[in-house]
């Protein structure tokens, strides 16, 4: 039975015209009606992420979903490619610690056909070993390319000290070369049959198709997905107990430094203040390390806000990592101690308001916000309502949040030992203690 | 009336164009779907305007744009004003274009516009800030050298460019480290003039209401008439068949076969067939894909024309297991010859390609901010104004199989090519 729940935008920052409903098999759908354009966005979230992986099958879900999307029994490889040619639709896949996300971008007129094909690929995948093998080689190349890029690799280096041995977020949702290369079509088939269950799935949509039309389309496509789902274990706290440092020697002209530290869950009373604090850290890092000291082209700070467990971070690429790390902790310490002008705090809220407006222009971003908010807190409005809390944020609230949550630090550094003396590095305490 | 309004109905939103008496082109696109507005200044300059002695200055200038100006005396004041306005901003320097853009809440449009005006017309180029920025840009340069494809990018400049410094926007360390206030002002004097620029505004604004505000403010910007941008020569040449092997990332092979393409400066009549041809070749059900990917050694392939004024190129490329690179190269070269067979290009396939390009345009118009920062700047520079973009769909629909045949015969048949084979083992050898 169709149960449409029209959600009123109780607060100004939450968008209007958002409707939530469940398919008959229980799949939860959140749709934002956006009129005016012809572009539709639809995101398929498969909840689980690293929690359903182990050391030997890291990347299996990324492999299985990409393999499935090469064709189905009804839409075999050649036919499916024809549809892609005609519609010029695009798929954008991303795999993170809490869920896999497949996003479809298409014109409104093509949505029915593409939804039918999409669901069919998940339920009745063709899994031609030659086609899947080609896809697998492409995945491996992309993975290898990322591992060759120190700017991307540095984030994983920092994880090693921060997350602690055995933490599920150490398992790579997109795999590692040794696991990714070991999968075959049978692994994909088994994985899909176990994971494609209504209770594991959330669908979000942004576009001009009405909720009623969308529900009709989804019932005949995704409504075929069997009921059931996984029970996910709680994500443990990060294991870091003291300041740590992981150093990797690499032939680079610039060094890369990342430090990670704990952040509150999205629904926490501290979430908005912590996010503001990291926005202020970001501003001050730019001011001190780039404007005043010219140590870098790229420096930033921030926090994750869509995972079961979040973290704050600071990043820099520089030829002077030791001095930079010291200045970074100085900035952090200033923010923790409230040595910041209120105008900087207000500026973070102002910037966020503009970003909300920019985000509203993209169907892709809207789908991501609706889904990640719902998955991490049970309420799609959470990312939108952040702005309400930011408006009147004070320096004291902000520094209190940072002080309460950010303790020990997990540092990661990639540098060339011919340019930098590794003996000079040490895991600096964040608050300058 | 100091300006002319040309009303044009874009596919998704209302666009107004005009030109101020000082030569500044104005493009306004109304989109009321979110309460933000984006302001972009696009300038006809970039790496292609440089000499060996100034290689990197266009990019250096872009950095200085975000420093002090006559209204905001230093970067600290500049940053504080951005926070006050909640401004999200950026700038980019390419070989043929430089863009600066900012987004603010639409109720702050006037303030955002004024911010842009002050930055574009009154940069201070404070010597101390220039010295600081040298280090910042050097770090940007060093980061680029870490990229897995740095060798490939460098080799392309080496092989394809007549004057290689014109292809490198980031520049060279000795110029970056020597940049000073006088050089910056010279660059500003030559290129940063209204007759060499366009102002683009998209978002939650009323075009008719803001036009007088823009006119009042930007008419003060003095006409220049000094830019040599439109007199610059073509900067791509492939005098003979050339093959180079370049080192790339582990586990990956890549092949690119490059030909000189028609210039957007004075050969636009060829470019519509070029784009339809590229789209045709990109079909995943076409012969090119089927022979090289579905039934061949490649993991993916592409064939495309890059619309450029000074370095227009036609590229056939693909990703491949590095151990199969030589075999792949041979197969791709055979496939290029197959294009000249009778019946390779069908009218129905050409219609589909033109339809795909129409859809591509709709997808591009999803975000009015992207229109202000990507689509309009690109086509304004390449087309020498927006007429090319406005007439683009009709021009594509008129392309026939004969047009494509003529295009291939003119630009590819028996023409020399440059082949780049990128493998982990590749070296810098010709």
PDB file of C-alpha atoms in Angstrom, chain A residues 113-275:
ATOM      1  CA  UNK A 113      13.746   2.664 -19.216  1.00  0.00           C
ATOM      2  CA  UNK A 114      16.911   3.231 -17.211  1.00  0.00           C
ATOM      3  CA  UNK A 115      15.315   2.308 -13.892  1.00  0.00           C
ATOM      4  CA  UNK A 116      14.019  -0.907 -15.369  1.00  0.00           C
ATOM      5  CA  UNK A 117      17.450  -1.727 -16.779  1.00  0.00           C
ATOM      6  CA  UNK A 118      19.242  -0.731 -13.596  1.00  0.00           C
ATOM      7  CA  UNK A 119      17.092  -2.989 -11.406  1.00  0.00           C
ATOM      8  CA  UNK A 120      17.347  -5.819 -13.902  1.00  0.00           C
ATOM      9  CA  UNK A 121      21.123  -5.619 -13.872  1.00  0.00           C
ATOM     10  CA  UNK A 122      21.116  -5.927 -10.091  1.00  0.00           C
ATOM     11  CA  UNK A 123      18.656  -8.819 -10.012  1.00  0.00           C
ATOM     12  CA  UNK A 124      19.495 -10.753 -13.172  1.00  0.00           C
ATOM     13  CA  UNK A 125      23.058  -9.743 -14.037  1.00  0.00           C
ATOM     14  CA  UNK A 126      24.506 -11.182 -17.203  1.00  0.00           C
ATOM     15  CA  UNK A 127      28.048 -11.337 -15.788  1.00  0.00           C
ATOM     16  CA  UNK A 128      29.810 -12.227 -19.037  1.00  0.00           C
ATOM     17  CA  UNK A 129      33.310 -13.150 -17.914  1.00  0.00           C
ATOM     18  CA  UNK A 130      35.043 -11.317 -20.785  1.00  0.00           C
ATOM     19  CA  UNK A 131      33.109  -8.087 -20.257  1.00  0.00           C
ATOM     20  CA  UNK A 132      33.508  -8.295 -16.491  1.00  0.00           C
ATOM     21  CA  UNK A 133      37.218  -9.033 -16.858  1.00  0.00           C
ATOM     22  CA  UNK A 134      37.637  -5.855 -18.892  1.00  0.00           C
ATOM     23  CA  UNK A 135      35.783  -3.883 -16.265  1.00  0.00           C
ATOM     24  CA  UNK A 136      37.975  -5.438 -13.575  1.00  0.00           C
ATOM     25  CA  UNK A 137      41.135  -4.392 -15.403  1.00  0.00           C
ATOM     26  CA  UNK A 138      39.818  -0.824 -15.584  1.00  0.00           C
ATOM     27  CA  UNK A 139      39.105  -0.856 -11.855  1.00  0.00           C
ATOM     28  CA  UNK A 140      42.612  -2.097 -11.147  1.00  0.00           C
ATOM     29  CA  UNK A 141      44.161   0.629 -13.270  1.00  0.00           C
ATOM     30  CA  UNK A 142      42.147   3.329 -11.496  1.00  0.00           C
ATOM     31  CA  UNK A 143      43.153   1.908  -8.137  1.00  0.00           C
ATOM     32  CA  UNK A 144      46.798   1.694  -9.144  1.00  0.00           C
ATOM     33  CA  UNK A 145      46.726   5.250 -10.443  1.00  0.00           C
ATOM     34  CA  UNK A 146      45.414   6.506  -7.098  1.00  0.00           C
ATOM     35  CA  UNK A 147      48.115   4.627  -5.243  1.00  0.00           C
ATOM     36  CA  UNK A 148      50.706   6.299  -7.489  1.00  0.00           C
ATOM     37  CA  UNK A 149      49.421   9.735  -6.516  1.00  0.00           C
ATOM     38  CA  UNK A 150      50.806  10.841  -3.130  1.00  0.00           C
ATOM     39  CA  UNK A 151      48.085  13.475  -2.876  1.00  0.00           C
ATOM     40  CA  UNK A 152      45.494  10.703  -2.645  1.00  0.00           C
ATOM     41  CA  UNK A 153      47.600   8.133  -0.863  1.00  0.00           C
ATOM     42  CA  UNK A 154      48.415  10.398   2.094  1.00  0.00           C
ATOM     43  CA  UNK A 155      44.877  10.022   3.468  1.00  0.00           C
ATOM     44  CA  UNK A 156      45.334   6.277   3.740  1.00  0.00           C
ATOM     45  CA  UNK A 157      48.747   6.661   5.344  1.00  0.00           C
ATOM     46  CA  UNK A 158      47.212   8.765   8.111  1.00  0.00           C
ATOM     47  CA  UNK A 159      44.518   6.128   8.678  1.00  0.00           C
ATOM     48  CA  UNK A 160      47.064   3.574   9.813  1.00  0.00           C
ATOM     49  CA  UNK A 161      47.880   5.329  13.040  1.00  0.00           C
ATOM     50  CA  UNK A 162      44.493   6.885  13.616  1.00  0.00           C
ATOM     51  CA  UNK A 163      41.993   4.083  13.187  1.00  0.00           C
ATOM     52  CA  UNK A 164      43.712   1.397  15.193  1.00  0.00           C
ATOM     53  CA  UNK A 165      44.315  -2.232  14.293  1.00  0.00           C
ATOM     54  CA  UNK A 166      41.239  -4.153  13.235  1.00  0.00           C
ATOM     55  CA  UNK A 167      38.985  -1.152  12.712  1.00  0.00           C
ATOM     56  CA  UNK A 168      36.521  -1.837   9.863  1.00  0.00           C
ATOM     57  CA  UNK A 169      37.260   1.549   8.260  1.00  0.00           C
ATOM     58  CA  UNK A 170      40.766   0.281   7.517  1.00  0.00           C
ATOM     59  CA  UNK A 171      39.166  -2.042   4.976  1.00  0.00           C
ATOM     60  CA  UNK A 172      39.082  -0.348   1.584  1.00  0.00           C
ATOM     61  CA  UNK A 173      35.583  -0.210   0.035  1.00  0.00           C
ATOM     62  CA  UNK A 174      37.189   0.133  -3.409  1.00  0.00           C
ATOM     63  CA  UNK A 175      39.552  -2.719  -2.701  1.00  0.00           C
ATOM     64  CA  UNK A 176      43.279  -3.207  -2.840  1.00  0.00           C
ATOM     65  CA  UNK A 177      45.107  -4.627  -5.888  1.00  0.00           C
ATOM     66  CA  UNK A 178      45.562  -8.117  -4.413  1.00  0.00           C
ATOM     67  CA  UNK A 179      41.902  -8.591  -3.501  1.00  0.00           C
ATOM     68  CA  UNK A 180      40.404  -6.805  -6.498  1.00  0.00           C
ATOM     69  CA  UNK A 181      42.407  -8.920  -8.931  1.00  0.00           C
ATOM     70  CA  UNK A 182      41.260 -12.154  -7.249  1.00  0.00           C
ATOM     71  CA  UNK A 183      37.488 -11.772  -7.804  1.00  0.00           C
ATOM     72  CA  UNK A 184      35.549 -13.514 -10.573  1.00  0.00           C
ATOM     73  CA  UNK A 185      31.966 -13.524 -11.840  1.00  0.00           C
ATOM     74  CA  UNK A 186      30.928 -16.217  -9.361  1.00  0.00           C
ATOM     75  CA  UNK A 187      32.054 -14.028  -6.479  1.00  0.00           C
ATOM     76  CA  UNK A 188      30.024 -11.164  -7.939  1.00  0.00           C
ATOM     77  CA  UNK A 189      26.903 -13.300  -8.376  1.00  0.00           C
ATOM     78  CA  UNK A 190      27.065 -14.614  -4.835  1.00  0.00           C
ATOM     79  CA  UNK A 191      27.686 -11.187  -3.367  1.00  0.00           C
ATOM     80  CA  UNK A 192      24.777  -9.622  -5.241  1.00  0.00           C
ATOM     81  CA  UNK A 193      22.371 -12.378  -4.251  1.00  0.00           C
ATOM     82  CA  UNK A 194      23.304 -11.887  -0.597  1.00  0.00           C
ATOM     83  CA  UNK A 195      23.348  -8.100  -0.528  1.00  0.00           C
ATOM     84  CA  UNK A 196      20.624  -6.930  -2.894  1.00  0.00           C
ATOM     85  CA  UNK A 197      17.847  -7.024  -0.309  1.00  0.00           C
ATOM     86  CA  UNK A 198      15.280  -4.324   0.321  1.00  0.00           C
ATOM     87  CA  UNK A 199      16.398  -3.699   3.891  1.00  0.00           C
ATOM     88  CA  UNK A 200      19.907  -2.781   2.713  1.00  0.00           C
ATOM     89  CA  UNK A 201      18.724  -0.225   0.178  1.00  0.00           C
ATOM     90  CA  UNK A 202      17.790   3.460   0.247  1.00  0.00           C
ATOM     91  CA  UNK A 203      16.865   5.351  -2.915  1.00  0.00           C
ATOM     92  CA  UNK A 204      16.945   9.125  -3.265  1.00  0.00           C
ATOM     93  CA  UNK A 205      15.801  11.218  -6.181  1.00  0.00           C
ATOM     94  CA  UNK A 206      15.891  14.836  -7.342  1.00  0.00           C
ATOM     95  CA  UNK A 207      14.158  15.998 -10.479  1.00  0.00           C
ATOM     96  CA  UNK A 208      10.840  16.898 -11.989  1.00  0.00           C
ATOM     97  CA  UNK A 209       9.295  13.395 -11.926  1.00  0.00           C
ATOM     98  CA  UNK A 210       6.549  13.516  -9.315  1.00  0.00           C
ATOM     99  CA  UNK A 211       6.651  11.215  -6.258  1.00  0.00           C
ATOM    100  CA  UNK A 212       3.556   9.401  -7.522  1.00  0.00           C
ATOM    101  CA  UNK A 213       5.128   8.708 -10.914  1.00  0.00           C
ATOM    102  CA  UNK A 214       8.403   7.767  -9.279  1.00  0.00           C
ATOM    103  CA  UNK A 215       6.759   5.285  -6.943  1.00  0.00           C
ATOM    104  CA  UNK A 216       4.996   3.686  -9.869  1.00  0.00           C
ATOM    105  CA  UNK A 217       8.264   3.341 -11.770  1.00  0.00           C
ATOM    106  CA  UNK A 218      10.165   2.029  -8.776  1.00  0.00           C
ATOM    107  CA  UNK A 219       7.531  -0.559  -7.844  1.00  0.00           C
ATOM    108  CA  UNK A 220       7.891  -2.279 -11.210  1.00  0.00           C
ATOM    109  CA  UNK A 221      11.675  -2.111 -11.143  1.00  0.00           C
ATOM    110  CA  UNK A 222      13.153  -2.021  -7.662  1.00  0.00           C
ATOM    111  CA  UNK A 223       9.948  -3.427  -6.191  1.00  0.00           C
ATOM    112  CA  UNK A 224      11.150  -6.787  -7.504  1.00  0.00           C
ATOM    113  CA  UNK A 225      14.044  -6.829  -5.070  1.00  0.00           C
ATOM    114  CA  UNK A 226      13.507  -9.451  -2.360  1.00  0.00           C
ATOM    115  CA  UNK A 227      12.787  -8.461   1.196  1.00  0.00           C
ATOM    116  CA  UNK A 228      15.294  -8.929   3.966  1.00  0.00           C
ATOM    117  CA  UNK A 229      18.572  -7.346   4.855  1.00  0.00           C
ATOM    118  CA  UNK A 230      21.713  -7.466   6.890  1.00  0.00           C
ATOM    119  CA  UNK A 231      22.190  -6.598  10.507  1.00  0.00           C
ATOM    120  CA  UNK A 232      25.180  -4.330  10.770  1.00  0.00           C
ATOM    121  CA  UNK A 233      27.454  -4.336  13.777  1.00  0.00           C
ATOM    122  CA  UNK A 234      28.063  -1.012  15.443  1.00  0.00           C
ATOM    123  CA  UNK A 235      31.163   0.737  14.154  1.00  0.00           C
ATOM    124  CA  UNK A 236      33.684   0.761  17.002  1.00  0.00           C
ATOM    125  CA  UNK A 237      35.481   3.877  18.188  1.00  0.00           C
ATOM    126  CA  UNK A 238      38.777   4.617  16.485  1.00  0.00           C
ATOM    127  CA  UNK A 239      41.571   2.865  18.277  1.00  0.00           C
ATOM    128  CA  UNK A 240      44.070   5.695  18.553  1.00  0.00           C
ATOM    129  CA  UNK A 241      45.219   6.107  22.168  1.00  0.00           C
ATOM    130  CA  UNK A 242      48.198   8.430  21.861  1.00  0.00           C
ATOM    131  CA  UNK A 243      49.640  10.766  19.271  1.00  0.00           C
ATOM    132  CA  UNK A 244      51.010   8.694  16.418  1.00  0.00           C
ATOM    133  CA  UNK A 245      53.021   9.282  13.274  1.00  0.00           C
ATOM    134  CA  UNK A 246      53.246   7.144  10.141  1.00  0.00           C
ATOM    135  CA  UNK A 247      55.980   8.135   7.704  1.00  0.00           C
ATOM    136  CA  UNK A 248      56.260   6.958   4.121  1.00  0.00           C
ATOM    137  CA  UNK A 249      59.352   7.607   2.065  1.00  0.00           C
ATOM    138  CA  UNK A 250      58.505   8.495  -1.526  1.00  0.00           C
ATOM    139  CA  UNK A 251      60.277  10.299  -4.346  1.00  0.00           C
ATOM    140  CA  UNK A 252      58.341  13.553  -4.360  1.00  0.00           C
ATOM    141  CA  UNK A 253      59.323  17.203  -4.700  1.00  0.00           C
ATOM    142  CA  UNK A 254      56.606  18.214  -2.255  1.00  0.00           C
ATOM    143  CA  UNK A 255      55.847  16.513   1.053  1.00  0.00           C
ATOM    144  CA  UNK A 256      52.265  15.702   2.062  1.00  0.00           C
ATOM    145  CA  UNK A 257      51.006  15.839   5.635  1.00  0.00           C
ATOM    146  CA  UNK A 258      47.614  14.819   7.032  1.00  0.00           C
ATOM    147  CA  UNK A 259      46.537  14.649  10.656  1.00  0.00           C
ATOM    148  CA  UNK A 260      43.268  13.069  11.767  1.00  0.00           C
ATOM    149  CA  UNK A 261      41.449  13.252  15.097  1.00  0.00           C
ATOM    150  CA  UNK A 262      38.062  12.263  16.466  1.00  0.00           C
ATOM    151  CA  UNK A 263      34.858  14.112  15.555  1.00  0.00           C
ATOM    152  CA  UNK A 264      31.321  13.734  16.885  1.00  0.00           C
ATOM    153  CA  UNK A 265      28.591  11.709  15.162  1.00  0.00           C
ATOM    154  CA  UNK A 266      26.329  13.662  12.841  1.00  0.00           C
ATOM    155  CA  UNK A 267      23.399  13.711  15.258  1.00  0.00           C
ATOM    156  CA  UNK A 268      25.484  14.790  18.243  1.00  0.00           C
ATOM    157  CA  UNK A 269      24.752  17.995  20.126  1.00  0.00           C
ATOM    158  CA  UNK A 270      28.331  18.983  19.316  1.00  0.00           C
ATOM    159  CA  UNK A 271      28.106  18.360  15.574  1.00  0.00           C
ATOM    160  CA  UNK A 272      27.321  21.898  14.424  1.00  0.00           C
ATOM    161  CA  UNK A 273      29.803  23.549  16.769  1.00  0.00           C
ATOM    162  CA  UNK A 274      32.538  21.091  15.843  1.00  0.00           C
ATOM    163  CA  UNK A 275      31.863  21.642  12.151  1.00  0.00           C
TER     164      UNK A 275
END
